[in-house]
């Protein structure tokens, strides 16, 4: 939405130079005209009726002069809007968009605040990827926002390039536990209701914001230090991060699960501490204060990652490789996808290719199949499938196709084979550190790889990666 136009479909737009918006993968989601720095969400929710009363306090800054402010919100009715403490008389909702027309324009480069009251019965939003967003469970709530589900429960500038910090104050029935991104600050009960306050200070994409509500117990996962004997060659022995007192830091890990599933969950997650140890060795320090796995009472189609937590169904929790690789995959997303977030959905391989390759790293580090053997198996599978997509720009319909995951992982394996283990894993740690809590592109990764491998004569990361990312034909296995 431009600064000088009413919200007319098909009208001309302006955008901040080099902005990934508008994004053809998610048309109508996100605006480059302003940036949000903070969401404070106050939610009053009744599990029994799925009734949500919401209050979003949003802190933002304009990039252009704003005559209309567009946010994304769907399926919920806006009751009242304030801009900088003054009531806004003109606002309207169309589809998944909320249009706010201030009494006077907001100058470019100005800080401003929005206070939005809304209510309704939230539900998932349907799109190319099925239903995403707020979803009722048999007895509770699950929020799975990727890629466009965030507007199902709060008004937002909905695009991964638009990261912000979050605060949550959530009130619901007292016999339920609430789990959100970040750190639990406080909880207090009053009569039959209980209020939970969470703080998520590290910048986060809106699709990663989540609320989980269920009859859950919360337990810490026992940490069992173990340096795997089969780490990739030449990797230095892992050392835990440094705590404030100068000692070694262990990342706090928790599991939230129904009491009847707690034993199964803790058993299935028994090696997650070793996964964390391995990934800190390979990728650098874990980027958040802690990590929580939520186990829903209902079976789920797939596990779901959000910033600082992941959600699994009981059908995903056992000792078999298929379940263990998913545990590793979702944990790896905390580095690749959550801390480092692609600024355009076309670069989704920077999330999924990296998380898939982390599965292979864990396989090798745990004494299972080597990463190269996993690569051979993936290549054989891909060679029997259609070669009709570009991993580096797969299209909205195919952005979550399994071939994006596996070919993305093979692109990294090709890079590892070209550089050797020492440079490859130093590259991954440099990548994770340089763009920590920021937005990334494939071009950023290529530049970082070339800088990390300056000592290799004739090395060109683009030449290694392009056949895997931007050619449909499957390259030979390196």
Short mmCIF file of N, CA and C in Angstrom, two decimals, residues 389-461:
data_model
loop_
_atom_site.label_atom_id
_atom_site.label_comp_id
_atom_site.label_asym_id
_atom_site.label_seq_id
_atom_site.Cartn_x
_atom_site.Cartn_y
_atom_site.Cartn_z
N UNK A 389 11.44 -28.65 -10.91
CA UNK A 389 11.39 -27.47 -10.06
C UNK A 389 12.79 -26.94 -9.82
N UNK A 390 12.85 -25.67 -9.47
CA UNK A 390 14.11 -25.02 -9.12
C UNK A 390 14.12 -24.85 -7.61
N UNK A 391 15.05 -25.46 -6.94
CA UNK A 391 15.10 -25.44 -5.48
C UNK A 391 15.25 -24.01 -4.96
N UNK A 392 15.97 -23.17 -5.70
CA UNK A 392 16.18 -21.79 -5.27
C UNK A 392 15.03 -20.87 -5.57
N UNK A 393 14.01 -21.36 -6.24
CA UNK A 393 12.80 -20.58 -6.54
C UNK A 393 11.71 -21.57 -6.94
N UNK A 394 11.19 -22.35 -5.98
CA UNK A 394 10.40 -23.52 -6.32
C UNK A 394 8.96 -23.28 -6.70
N UNK A 395 8.45 -22.07 -6.50
CA UNK A 395 7.05 -21.68 -6.72
C UNK A 395 6.29 -21.83 -5.42
N UNK A 396 5.23 -21.03 -5.24
CA UNK A 396 4.44 -21.14 -4.00
C UNK A 396 3.87 -22.53 -3.79
N UNK A 397 3.44 -23.17 -4.85
CA UNK A 397 2.81 -24.49 -4.71
C UNK A 397 3.79 -25.56 -4.28
N UNK A 398 5.09 -25.41 -4.64
CA UNK A 398 6.07 -26.46 -4.38
C UNK A 398 7.12 -26.07 -3.33
N UNK A 399 6.88 -24.98 -2.61
CA UNK A 399 7.91 -24.51 -1.69
C UNK A 399 8.17 -25.49 -0.54
N UNK A 400 7.20 -26.34 -0.22
CA UNK A 400 7.40 -27.35 0.82
C UNK A 400 7.47 -28.76 0.25
N UNK A 401 7.77 -28.87 -1.04
CA UNK A 401 7.98 -30.16 -1.67
C UNK A 401 9.22 -30.83 -1.09
N UNK A 402 9.17 -32.12 -0.88
CA UNK A 402 10.30 -32.82 -0.28
C UNK A 402 11.58 -32.68 -1.10
N UNK A 403 11.45 -32.46 -2.41
CA UNK A 403 12.63 -32.30 -3.25
C UNK A 403 13.40 -31.03 -2.89
N UNK A 404 12.69 -29.98 -2.41
CA UNK A 404 13.37 -28.77 -1.96
C UNK A 404 14.26 -29.09 -0.76
N UNK A 405 13.75 -29.92 0.14
CA UNK A 405 14.51 -30.29 1.32
C UNK A 405 15.76 -31.09 0.93
N UNK A 406 15.55 -32.13 0.13
CA UNK A 406 16.65 -33.05 -0.15
C UNK A 406 17.66 -32.45 -1.12
N UNK A 407 17.20 -31.74 -2.15
CA UNK A 407 18.17 -31.12 -3.05
C UNK A 407 18.89 -29.97 -2.38
N UNK A 408 18.19 -29.26 -1.48
CA UNK A 408 18.85 -28.23 -0.70
C UNK A 408 19.96 -28.82 0.16
N UNK A 409 19.68 -29.96 0.79
CA UNK A 409 20.69 -30.64 1.58
C UNK A 409 21.84 -31.13 0.71
N UNK A 410 21.53 -31.63 -0.49
CA UNK A 410 22.58 -32.08 -1.40
C UNK A 410 23.44 -30.92 -1.88
N UNK A 411 22.85 -29.73 -2.01
CA UNK A 411 23.65 -28.55 -2.37
C UNK A 411 24.70 -28.28 -1.30
N UNK A 412 24.30 -28.42 -0.03
CA UNK A 412 25.26 -28.23 1.05
C UNK A 412 26.30 -29.35 1.07
N UNK A 413 25.87 -30.58 0.76
CA UNK A 413 26.82 -31.68 0.73
C UNK A 413 27.85 -31.47 -0.39
N UNK A 414 27.37 -30.95 -1.52
CA UNK A 414 28.31 -30.65 -2.62
C UNK A 414 29.31 -29.59 -2.18
N UNK A 415 28.83 -28.60 -1.43
CA UNK A 415 29.73 -27.56 -0.93
C UNK A 415 30.74 -28.16 0.05
N UNK A 416 30.29 -29.04 0.90
CA UNK A 416 31.19 -29.69 1.85
C UNK A 416 32.26 -30.51 1.13
N UNK A 417 31.86 -31.22 0.09
CA UNK A 417 32.82 -32.03 -0.66
C UNK A 417 33.84 -31.14 -1.38
N UNK A 418 33.39 -29.96 -1.80
CA UNK A 418 34.29 -29.05 -2.51
C UNK A 418 35.26 -28.34 -1.58
N UNK A 419 34.87 -28.13 -0.32
CA UNK A 419 35.70 -27.34 0.59
C UNK A 419 36.47 -28.19 1.60
N UNK A 420 35.95 -29.38 1.91
CA UNK A 420 36.50 -30.16 3.01
C UNK A 420 35.82 -29.80 4.32
N UNK A 421 35.92 -30.70 5.30
CA UNK A 421 35.18 -30.52 6.55
C UNK A 421 35.57 -29.27 7.32
N UNK A 422 36.86 -28.98 7.39
CA UNK A 422 37.30 -27.85 8.22
C UNK A 422 36.67 -26.56 7.75
N UNK A 423 36.83 -26.24 6.47
CA UNK A 423 36.28 -24.99 5.95
C UNK A 423 34.75 -25.01 5.94
N UNK A 424 34.17 -26.16 5.66
CA UNK A 424 32.71 -26.24 5.58
C UNK A 424 32.06 -25.91 6.93
N UNK A 425 32.54 -26.53 7.99
CA UNK A 425 31.91 -26.29 9.29
C UNK A 425 32.28 -24.93 9.87
N UNK A 426 33.45 -24.40 9.52
CA UNK A 426 33.75 -23.02 9.89
C UNK A 426 32.81 -22.07 9.16
N UNK A 427 32.49 -22.39 7.91
CA UNK A 427 31.53 -21.59 7.14
C UNK A 427 30.17 -21.58 7.83
N UNK A 428 29.69 -22.75 8.24
CA UNK A 428 28.37 -22.81 8.87
C UNK A 428 28.34 -21.98 10.15
N UNK A 429 29.40 -22.05 10.93
CA UNK A 429 29.44 -21.27 12.17
C UNK A 429 29.53 -19.77 11.87
N UNK A 430 30.32 -19.41 10.87
CA UNK A 430 30.39 -17.99 10.47
C UNK A 430 29.04 -17.49 9.99
N UNK A 431 28.37 -18.29 9.18
CA UNK A 431 27.04 -17.96 8.65
C UNK A 431 26.05 -17.74 9.79
N UNK A 432 26.01 -18.66 10.74
CA UNK A 432 25.06 -18.56 11.85
C UNK A 432 25.37 -17.38 12.75
N UNK A 433 26.65 -17.05 12.90
CA UNK A 433 27.03 -15.93 13.77
C UNK A 433 26.81 -14.59 13.07
N UNK A 434 27.20 -14.48 11.83
CA UNK A 434 27.15 -13.19 11.13
C UNK A 434 25.72 -12.68 11.00
N UNK A 435 24.78 -13.56 10.76
CA UNK A 435 23.40 -13.14 10.52
C UNK A 435 22.47 -13.54 11.67
N UNK A 436 23.02 -13.76 12.85
CA UNK A 436 22.25 -14.16 14.02
C UNK A 436 21.07 -13.21 14.25
N UNK A 437 19.88 -13.76 14.35
CA UNK A 437 18.63 -13.02 14.58
C UNK A 437 18.30 -12.05 13.45
N UNK A 438 18.79 -12.34 12.25
CA UNK A 438 18.55 -11.44 11.14
C UNK A 438 17.90 -12.12 9.95
N UNK A 439 17.83 -11.39 8.84
CA UNK A 439 17.28 -11.91 7.59
C UNK A 439 18.40 -12.26 6.63
N UNK A 440 18.16 -13.28 5.80
CA UNK A 440 19.21 -13.77 4.91
C UNK A 440 18.64 -14.08 3.52
N UNK A 441 19.57 -14.11 2.55
CA UNK A 441 19.25 -14.48 1.18
C UNK A 441 20.29 -15.50 0.70
N UNK A 442 19.99 -16.13 -0.42
CA UNK A 442 20.98 -17.04 -1.02
C UNK A 442 22.24 -16.28 -1.40
N UNK A 443 22.08 -15.06 -1.90
CA UNK A 443 23.26 -14.25 -2.25
C UNK A 443 24.14 -14.01 -1.03
N UNK A 444 23.53 -13.80 0.14
CA UNK A 444 24.31 -13.63 1.37
C UNK A 444 25.13 -14.89 1.66
N UNK A 445 24.51 -16.05 1.47
CA UNK A 445 25.21 -17.30 1.76
C UNK A 445 26.37 -17.51 0.79
N UNK A 446 26.15 -17.22 -0.47
CA UNK A 446 27.22 -17.36 -1.47
C UNK A 446 28.39 -16.45 -1.11
N UNK A 447 28.09 -15.21 -0.76
CA UNK A 447 29.15 -14.27 -0.39
C UNK A 447 29.91 -14.76 0.83
N UNK A 448 29.18 -15.25 1.84
CA UNK A 448 29.83 -15.75 3.05
C UNK A 448 30.72 -16.95 2.75
N UNK A 449 30.21 -17.85 1.89
CA UNK A 449 30.99 -19.04 1.52
C UNK A 449 32.26 -18.65 0.79
N UNK A 450 32.17 -17.73 -0.12
CA UNK A 450 33.37 -17.31 -0.87
C UNK A 450 34.40 -16.66 0.06
N UNK A 451 33.95 -15.86 1.01
CA UNK A 451 34.87 -15.24 1.95
C UNK A 451 35.53 -16.28 2.85
N UNK A 452 34.73 -17.29 3.26
CA UNK A 452 35.27 -18.32 4.16
C UNK A 452 36.27 -19.23 3.47
N UNK A 453 36.20 -19.27 2.14
CA UNK A 453 37.05 -20.21 1.39
C UNK A 453 38.05 -19.51 0.49
N UNK A 454 38.49 -18.34 0.91
CA UNK A 454 39.44 -17.59 0.11
C UNK A 454 40.73 -18.36 -0.13
N UNK A 455 41.07 -19.24 0.80
CA UNK A 455 42.34 -19.96 0.67
C UNK A 455 42.28 -21.07 -0.37
N UNK A 456 41.09 -21.39 -0.87
CA UNK A 456 40.95 -22.42 -1.89
C UNK A 456 41.11 -21.81 -3.27
N UNK A 457 42.14 -22.14 -4.00
CA UNK A 457 42.34 -21.54 -5.33
C UNK A 457 41.18 -21.88 -6.26
N UNK A 458 40.66 -20.85 -6.89
CA UNK A 458 39.63 -21.04 -7.89
C UNK A 458 38.26 -21.40 -7.35
N UNK A 459 38.08 -21.39 -6.03
CA UNK A 459 36.77 -21.77 -5.47
C UNK A 459 35.72 -20.72 -5.78
N UNK A 460 34.55 -21.16 -6.20
CA UNK A 460 33.42 -20.28 -6.49
C UNK A 460 32.16 -20.96 -5.97
N UNK A 461 31.62 -20.45 -4.87
CA UNK A 461 30.43 -21.06 -4.26
C UNK A 461 29.26 -21.08 -5.22
#
